[in-house]
Short mmCIF file of C-alpha atoms in Angstrom, two decimals:
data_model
loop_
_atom_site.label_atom_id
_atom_site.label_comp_id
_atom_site.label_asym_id
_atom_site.label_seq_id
_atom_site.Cartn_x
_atom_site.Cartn_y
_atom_site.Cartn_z
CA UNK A 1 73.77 80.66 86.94
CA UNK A 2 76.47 82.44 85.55
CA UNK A 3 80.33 82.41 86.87
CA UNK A 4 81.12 85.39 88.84
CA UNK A 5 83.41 87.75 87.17
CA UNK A 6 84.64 89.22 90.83
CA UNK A 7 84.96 85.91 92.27
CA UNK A 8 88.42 86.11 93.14
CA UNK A 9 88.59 89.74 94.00
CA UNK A 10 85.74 88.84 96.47
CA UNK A 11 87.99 85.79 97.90
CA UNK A 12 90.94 88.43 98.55
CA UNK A 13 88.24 90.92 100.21
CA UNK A 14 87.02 87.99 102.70
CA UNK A 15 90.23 87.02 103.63
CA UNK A 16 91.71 90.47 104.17
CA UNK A 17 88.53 90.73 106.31
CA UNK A 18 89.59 87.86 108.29
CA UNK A 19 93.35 89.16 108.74
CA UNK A 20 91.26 92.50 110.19
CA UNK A 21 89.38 90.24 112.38
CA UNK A 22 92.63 88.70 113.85
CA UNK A 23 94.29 92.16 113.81
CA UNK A 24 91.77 93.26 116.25
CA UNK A 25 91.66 89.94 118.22
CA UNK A 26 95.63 90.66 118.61
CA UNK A 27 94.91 94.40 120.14
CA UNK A 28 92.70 92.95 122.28
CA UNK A 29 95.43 90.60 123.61
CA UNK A 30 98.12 93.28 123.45
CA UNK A 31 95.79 95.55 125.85
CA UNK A 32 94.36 92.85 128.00
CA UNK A 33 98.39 92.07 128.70
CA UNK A 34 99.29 95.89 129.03
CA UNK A 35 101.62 94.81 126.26
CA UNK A 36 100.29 98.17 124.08
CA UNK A 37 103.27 100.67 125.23
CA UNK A 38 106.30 97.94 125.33
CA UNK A 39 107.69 99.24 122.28
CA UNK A 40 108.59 103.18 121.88
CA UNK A 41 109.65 103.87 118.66
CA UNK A 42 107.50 104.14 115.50
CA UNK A 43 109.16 102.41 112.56
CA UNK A 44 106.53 101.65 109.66
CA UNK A 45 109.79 99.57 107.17
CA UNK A 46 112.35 98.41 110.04
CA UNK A 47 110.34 98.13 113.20
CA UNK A 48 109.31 94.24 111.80
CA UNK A 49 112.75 93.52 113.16
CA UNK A 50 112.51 92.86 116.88
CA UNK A 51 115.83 93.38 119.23
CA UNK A 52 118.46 90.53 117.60
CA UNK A 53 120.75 90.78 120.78
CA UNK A 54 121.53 91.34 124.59
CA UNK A 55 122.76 95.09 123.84
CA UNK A 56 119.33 95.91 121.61
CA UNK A 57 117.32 94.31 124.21
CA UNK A 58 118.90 96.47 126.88
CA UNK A 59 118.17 99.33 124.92
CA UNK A 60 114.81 99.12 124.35
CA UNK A 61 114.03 97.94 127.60
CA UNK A 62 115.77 101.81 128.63
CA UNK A 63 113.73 103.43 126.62
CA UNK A 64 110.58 101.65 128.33
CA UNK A 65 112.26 102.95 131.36
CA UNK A 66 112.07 106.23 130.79
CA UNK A 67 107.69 106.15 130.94
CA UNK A 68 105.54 105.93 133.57
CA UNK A 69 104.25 102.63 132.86
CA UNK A 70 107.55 101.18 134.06
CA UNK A 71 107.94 103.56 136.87
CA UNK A 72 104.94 103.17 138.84
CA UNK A 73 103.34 100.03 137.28
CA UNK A 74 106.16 97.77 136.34
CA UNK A 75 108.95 98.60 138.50
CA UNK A 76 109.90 95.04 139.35
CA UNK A 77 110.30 94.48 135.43
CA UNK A 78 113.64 92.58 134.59
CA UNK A 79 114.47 92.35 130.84
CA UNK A 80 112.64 89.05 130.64
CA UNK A 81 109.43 90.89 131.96
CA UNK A 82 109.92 93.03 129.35
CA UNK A 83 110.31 90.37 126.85
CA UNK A 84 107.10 89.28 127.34
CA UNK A 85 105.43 92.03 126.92
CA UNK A 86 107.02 93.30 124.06
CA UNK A 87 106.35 90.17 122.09
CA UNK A 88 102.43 90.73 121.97
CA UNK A 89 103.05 94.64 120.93
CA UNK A 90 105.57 93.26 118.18
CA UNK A 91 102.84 90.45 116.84
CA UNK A 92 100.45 93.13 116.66
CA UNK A 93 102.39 95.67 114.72
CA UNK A 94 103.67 93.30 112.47
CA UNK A 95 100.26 91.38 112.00
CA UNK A 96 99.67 94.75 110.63
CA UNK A 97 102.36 94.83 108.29
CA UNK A 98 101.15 91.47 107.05
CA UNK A 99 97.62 92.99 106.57
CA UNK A 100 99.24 96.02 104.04
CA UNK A 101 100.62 93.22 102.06
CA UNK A 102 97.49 90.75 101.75
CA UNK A 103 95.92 93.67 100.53
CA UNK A 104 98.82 95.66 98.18
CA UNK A 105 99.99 92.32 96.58
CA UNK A 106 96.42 90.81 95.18
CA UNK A 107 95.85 94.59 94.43
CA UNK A 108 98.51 95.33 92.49
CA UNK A 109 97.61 91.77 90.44
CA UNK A 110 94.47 92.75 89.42
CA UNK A 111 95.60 96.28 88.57
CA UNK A 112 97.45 94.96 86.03
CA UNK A 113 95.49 92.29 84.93
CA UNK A 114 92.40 95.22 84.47
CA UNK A 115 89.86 92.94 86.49
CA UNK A 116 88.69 96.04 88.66
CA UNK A 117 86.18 98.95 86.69
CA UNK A 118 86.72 102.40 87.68
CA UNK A 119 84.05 102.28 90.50
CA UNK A 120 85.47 99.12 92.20
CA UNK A 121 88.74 100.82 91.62
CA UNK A 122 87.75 104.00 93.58
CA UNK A 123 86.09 101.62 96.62
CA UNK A 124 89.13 99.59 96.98
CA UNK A 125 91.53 103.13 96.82
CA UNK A 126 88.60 104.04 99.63
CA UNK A 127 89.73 100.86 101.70
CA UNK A 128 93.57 101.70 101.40
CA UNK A 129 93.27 105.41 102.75
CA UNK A 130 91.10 103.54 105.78
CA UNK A 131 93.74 101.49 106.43
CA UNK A 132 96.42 103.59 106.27
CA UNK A 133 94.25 106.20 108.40
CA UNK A 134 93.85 103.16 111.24
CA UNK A 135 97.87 103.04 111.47
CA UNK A 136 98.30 106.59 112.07
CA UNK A 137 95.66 106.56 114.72
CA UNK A 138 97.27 103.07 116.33
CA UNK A 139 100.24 105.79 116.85
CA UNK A 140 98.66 108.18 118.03
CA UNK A 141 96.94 106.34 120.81
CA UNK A 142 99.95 104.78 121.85
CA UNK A 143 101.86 108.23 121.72
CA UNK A 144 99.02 108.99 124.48
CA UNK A 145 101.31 106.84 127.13
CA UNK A 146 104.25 107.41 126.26
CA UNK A 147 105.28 109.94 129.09
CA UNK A 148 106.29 110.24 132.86
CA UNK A 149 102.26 110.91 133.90
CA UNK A 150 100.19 108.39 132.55
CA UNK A 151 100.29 104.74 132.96
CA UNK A 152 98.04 103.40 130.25
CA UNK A 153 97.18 105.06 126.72
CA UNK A 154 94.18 107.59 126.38
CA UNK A 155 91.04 105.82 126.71
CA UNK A 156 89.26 107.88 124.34
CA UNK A 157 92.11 107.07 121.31
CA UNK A 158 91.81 103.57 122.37
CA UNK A 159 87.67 103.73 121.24
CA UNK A 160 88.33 106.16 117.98
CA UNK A 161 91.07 103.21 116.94
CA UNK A 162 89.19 99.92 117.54
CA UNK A 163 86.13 101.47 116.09
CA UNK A 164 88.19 102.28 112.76
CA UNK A 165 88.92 98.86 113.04
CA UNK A 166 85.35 97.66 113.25
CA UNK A 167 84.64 100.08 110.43
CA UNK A 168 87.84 99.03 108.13
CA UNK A 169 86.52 95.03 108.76
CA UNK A 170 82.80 96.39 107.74
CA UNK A 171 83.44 97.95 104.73
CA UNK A 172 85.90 95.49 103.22
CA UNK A 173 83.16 93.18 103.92
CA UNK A 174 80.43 95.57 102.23
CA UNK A 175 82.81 95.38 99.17
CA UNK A 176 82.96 91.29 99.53
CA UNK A 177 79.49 91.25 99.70
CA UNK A 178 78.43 93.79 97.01
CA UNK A 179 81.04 91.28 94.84
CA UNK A 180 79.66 87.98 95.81
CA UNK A 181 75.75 88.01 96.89
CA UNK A 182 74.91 90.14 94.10
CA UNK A 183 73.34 87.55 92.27
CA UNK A 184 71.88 85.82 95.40
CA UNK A 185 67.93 87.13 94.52
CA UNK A 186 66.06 88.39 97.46
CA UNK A 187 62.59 87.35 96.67
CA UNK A 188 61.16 88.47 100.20
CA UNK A 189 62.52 90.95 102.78
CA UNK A 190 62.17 91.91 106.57
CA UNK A 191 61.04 95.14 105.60
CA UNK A 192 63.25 96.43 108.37
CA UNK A 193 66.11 98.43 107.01
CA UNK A 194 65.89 101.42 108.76
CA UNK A 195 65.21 99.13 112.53
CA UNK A 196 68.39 96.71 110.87
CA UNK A 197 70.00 99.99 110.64
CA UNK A 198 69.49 101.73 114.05
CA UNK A 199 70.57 98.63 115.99
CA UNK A 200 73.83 98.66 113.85
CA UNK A 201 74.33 102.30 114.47
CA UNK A 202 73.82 101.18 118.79
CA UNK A 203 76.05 98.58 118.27
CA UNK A 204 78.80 100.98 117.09
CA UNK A 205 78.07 102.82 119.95
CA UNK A 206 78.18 100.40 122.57
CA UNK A 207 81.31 99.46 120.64
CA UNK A 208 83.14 102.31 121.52
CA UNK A 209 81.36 102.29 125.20
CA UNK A 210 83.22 98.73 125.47
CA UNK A 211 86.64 100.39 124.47
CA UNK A 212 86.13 102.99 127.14
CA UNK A 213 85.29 100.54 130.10
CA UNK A 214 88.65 98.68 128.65
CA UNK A 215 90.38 101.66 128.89
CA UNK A 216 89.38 103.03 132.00
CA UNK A 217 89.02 99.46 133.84
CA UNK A 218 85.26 100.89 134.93
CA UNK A 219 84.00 97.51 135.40
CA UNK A 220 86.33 97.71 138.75
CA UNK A 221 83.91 100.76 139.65
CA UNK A 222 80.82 98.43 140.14
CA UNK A 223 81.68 94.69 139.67
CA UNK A 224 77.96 93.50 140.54
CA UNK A 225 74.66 92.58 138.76
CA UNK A 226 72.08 93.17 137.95
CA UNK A 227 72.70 96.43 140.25
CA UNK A 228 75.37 98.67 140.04
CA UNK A 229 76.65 98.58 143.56
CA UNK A 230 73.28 97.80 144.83
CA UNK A 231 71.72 100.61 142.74
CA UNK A 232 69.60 100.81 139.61
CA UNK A 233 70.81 104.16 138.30
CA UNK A 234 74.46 105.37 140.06
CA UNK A 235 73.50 107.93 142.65
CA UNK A 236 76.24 110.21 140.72
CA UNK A 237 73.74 110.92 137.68
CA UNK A 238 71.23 112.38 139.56
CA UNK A 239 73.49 115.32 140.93
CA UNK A 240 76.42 115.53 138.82
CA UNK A 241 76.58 117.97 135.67
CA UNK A 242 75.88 115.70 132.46
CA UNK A 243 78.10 116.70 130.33
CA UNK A 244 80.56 115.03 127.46
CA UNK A 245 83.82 114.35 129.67
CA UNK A 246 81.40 113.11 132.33
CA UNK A 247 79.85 110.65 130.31
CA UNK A 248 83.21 109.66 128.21
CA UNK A 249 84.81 110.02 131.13
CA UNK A 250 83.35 108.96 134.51
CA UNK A 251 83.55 105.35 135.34
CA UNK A 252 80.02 104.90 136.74
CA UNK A 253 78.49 106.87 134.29
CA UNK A 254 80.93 104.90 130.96
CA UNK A 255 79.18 101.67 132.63
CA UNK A 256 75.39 102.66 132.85
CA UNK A 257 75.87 103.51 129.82
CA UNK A 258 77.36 100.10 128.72
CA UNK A 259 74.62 98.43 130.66
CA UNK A 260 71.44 100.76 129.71
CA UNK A 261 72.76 100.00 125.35
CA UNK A 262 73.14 96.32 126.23
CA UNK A 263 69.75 95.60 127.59
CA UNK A 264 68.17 98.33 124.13
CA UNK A 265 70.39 96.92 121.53
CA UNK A 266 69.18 93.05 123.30
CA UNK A 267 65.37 94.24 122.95
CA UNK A 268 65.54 95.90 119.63
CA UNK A 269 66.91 93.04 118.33
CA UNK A 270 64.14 90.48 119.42
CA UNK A 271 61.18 93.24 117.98
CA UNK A 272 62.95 93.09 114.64
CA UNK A 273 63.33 88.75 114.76
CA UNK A 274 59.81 88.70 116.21
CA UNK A 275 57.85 90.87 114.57
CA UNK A 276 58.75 88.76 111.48
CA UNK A 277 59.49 85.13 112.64
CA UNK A 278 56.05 84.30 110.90
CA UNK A 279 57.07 85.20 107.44
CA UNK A 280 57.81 83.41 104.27
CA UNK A 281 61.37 85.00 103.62
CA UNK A 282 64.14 83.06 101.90
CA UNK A 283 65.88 80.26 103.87
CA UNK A 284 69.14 82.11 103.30
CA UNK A 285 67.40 85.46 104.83
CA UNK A 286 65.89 83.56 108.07
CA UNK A 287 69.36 81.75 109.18
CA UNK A 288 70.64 85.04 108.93
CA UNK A 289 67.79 86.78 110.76
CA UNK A 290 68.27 84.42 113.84
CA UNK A 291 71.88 84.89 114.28
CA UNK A 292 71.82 88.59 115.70
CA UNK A 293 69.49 87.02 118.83
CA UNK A 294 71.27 84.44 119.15
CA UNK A 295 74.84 86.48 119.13
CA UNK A 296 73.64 88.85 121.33
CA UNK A 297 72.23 86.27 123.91
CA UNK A 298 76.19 85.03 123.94
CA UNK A 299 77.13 88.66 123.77
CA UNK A 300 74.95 89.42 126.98
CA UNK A 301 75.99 86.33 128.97
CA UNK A 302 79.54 87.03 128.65
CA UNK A 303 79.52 90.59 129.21
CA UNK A 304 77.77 89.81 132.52
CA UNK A 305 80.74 87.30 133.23
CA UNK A 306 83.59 89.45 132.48
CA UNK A 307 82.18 92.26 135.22
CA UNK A 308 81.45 89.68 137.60
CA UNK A 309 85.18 88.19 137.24
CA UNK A 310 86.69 91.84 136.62
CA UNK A 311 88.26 91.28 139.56
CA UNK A 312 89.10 87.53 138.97
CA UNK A 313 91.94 85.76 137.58
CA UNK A 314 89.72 84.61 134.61
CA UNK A 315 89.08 88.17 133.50
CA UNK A 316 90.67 88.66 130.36
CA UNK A 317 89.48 85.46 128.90
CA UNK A 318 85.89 86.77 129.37
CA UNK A 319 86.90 90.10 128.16
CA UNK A 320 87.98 88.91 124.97
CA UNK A 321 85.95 86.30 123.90
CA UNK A 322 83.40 89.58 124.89
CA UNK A 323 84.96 91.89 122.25
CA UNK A 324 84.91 89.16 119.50
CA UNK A 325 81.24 88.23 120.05
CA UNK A 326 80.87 92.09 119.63
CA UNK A 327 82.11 91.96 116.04
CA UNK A 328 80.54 88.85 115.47
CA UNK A 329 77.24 90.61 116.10
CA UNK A 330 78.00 93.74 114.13
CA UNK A 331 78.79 92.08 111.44
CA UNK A 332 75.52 89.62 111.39
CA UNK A 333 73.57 92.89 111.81
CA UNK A 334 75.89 94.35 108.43
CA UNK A 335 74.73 91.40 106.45
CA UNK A 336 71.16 91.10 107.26
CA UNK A 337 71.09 95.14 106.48
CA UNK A 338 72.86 94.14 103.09
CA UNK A 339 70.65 91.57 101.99
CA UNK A 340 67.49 93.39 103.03
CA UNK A 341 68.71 96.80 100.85
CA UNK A 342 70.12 94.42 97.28
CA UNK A 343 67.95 95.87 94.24
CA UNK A 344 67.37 92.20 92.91
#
């Protein structure tokens, strides 16, 4: 077999991948903590510095002050509180610092040492803009909070920004694998592109229905299964007005939802391993085939766990270990649908 020319550029893709991964592990943990609106100020170059005495920690502690988040959730806040909080906000921003310069650095190296053809050029410029995109929208959401009304940032920014993180960690590993399985030959397929495809698509979608129950804390709404408060379907949806803000916006209706794309995406993805568990494929192809069931068995389990302990103590463990099995399964779902569509 020959060497792989894009070996190393693939390396650099898979680990920038992995600093996304973390990135979004980190926002999970800066909104589980209600960390996200600790610091004020946007400061893309300087902001890596965090307050370096008593008088800058003073300050910035006044400016947290001066939004609602302090004044009717975190009165009692001394400057130690706010220490606390601000540290996970700080990691996070400056996690994504580290990010731009895992990616600029080995960039700029191959530039110049001409191992990238126009068309991988123009992909990776693609990536960039993505990233670059997901930082102005991580300001905007937080700008959503960052008043004397609201305690929390819009729930609705929250979903378009952690699903332009799920789509930033997908493409740079479409580029990663496009550079590294390209000479992996696919003798046998699923046959089940378009079905590989549909569940991804759902999975996006119940994606962004997770970042919306985070948001809105609707699993407070109806902390029970398999029922919703001892109902199948919320007695809301049968009189209310369906309409978008209603169903972005209305607890019980944001956690049907949830629920009802759970238990599809969960069958869909047993027809597709099912339907084909009898054929020949590559061994390769069948490990891969089996770990969408078995992710979304985990993914399942510990959704069910972090409703049932939304209320709990333990709640935030389960939520985030649910939101990383999430990705996991989206992206065993991106790599089946990649090795089912290679030409070779």
């Amino acid at each position: 077999m020959k060497a792989n020319p894009n070996r190393a550029i693939a390396i650099w893709l898979y680990f920038g991948a992995f600093t996304i991964l973390i990135q979004i592990l980190l926002g999970g943990i800066t909104r589980l903590s209600g960390s996200g609106l600790s610091i004020t100020e946007w400061k893309p170059l300087m902001g890596f510095l965090p307050p370096l005495n008593e008088n800058d920690w003073q300050l910035s502690f006044g400016k947290y002050k001066q939004i609602a988040q302090f004044q009717v959730v975190n009165p009692h806040f001394s400057v130690e509180d706010y220490k606390s909080i601000y540290f996970w906000e700080w990691l996070h921003r400056n996690w994504a610092r580290f990010i731009g310069l895992a990616f600029i650095f080995p960039f700029l190296y191959f530039l110049i040492k001409r191992k990238m053809n126009l068309k991988l050029l123009s992909l990776i410029s693609v990536l960039f803009l993505l990233g670059l995109l997901q930082a102005v929208i991580g300001w905007l959401m937080v700008q959503s909070g960052l008043n004397d009304t609201d305690t929390s940032v819009s729930h609705i920014r929250l979903a378009i920004h952690f699903i332009a993180a799920v789509i930033l960690l997908c493409y740079t590993l479409w580029l990663a694998f496009s550079l590294s399985l390209n000479q992996v030959k696919m003798r046998h397929r699923l046959r089940f592109s378009k079905l590989n495809l549909i569940i991804l698509c759902l999975v996006f979608i119940q994606l962004i229905y997770g970042a919306f129950m985070a948001g809105t804390r609707a699993a407070l709404a109806a902390p029970t299964w398999p029922d919703m408060n001892g109902f199948v379907i919320p007695p809301g949806l049968y009189t209310q007005q369906i309409t978008l803000s209603y169903l972005t916006g209305n607890l019980f209706a944001i956690q049907f939802i949830h629920r009802f794309l759970a238990y599809t995406i969960c069958l869909l993805i047993l027809v597709l391993y099912f339907r084909s568990v009898s054929w020949k494929i590559n061994s390769l192809l069948s490990y891969i085939r089996l770990s969408p069931v078995l992710l979304v068995g985990v993914q399942v389990i510990s959704g069910v766990m972090a409703l049932l302990n939304s209320i709990g103590t333990h709640y935030q463990a389960f939520a985030l270990f649910h939101q990383f099995t999430g990705i996991l399964l989206s992206v065993s779902l991106l790599l089946l649908l990649f090795l089912n569509l290679k030409k070779n």
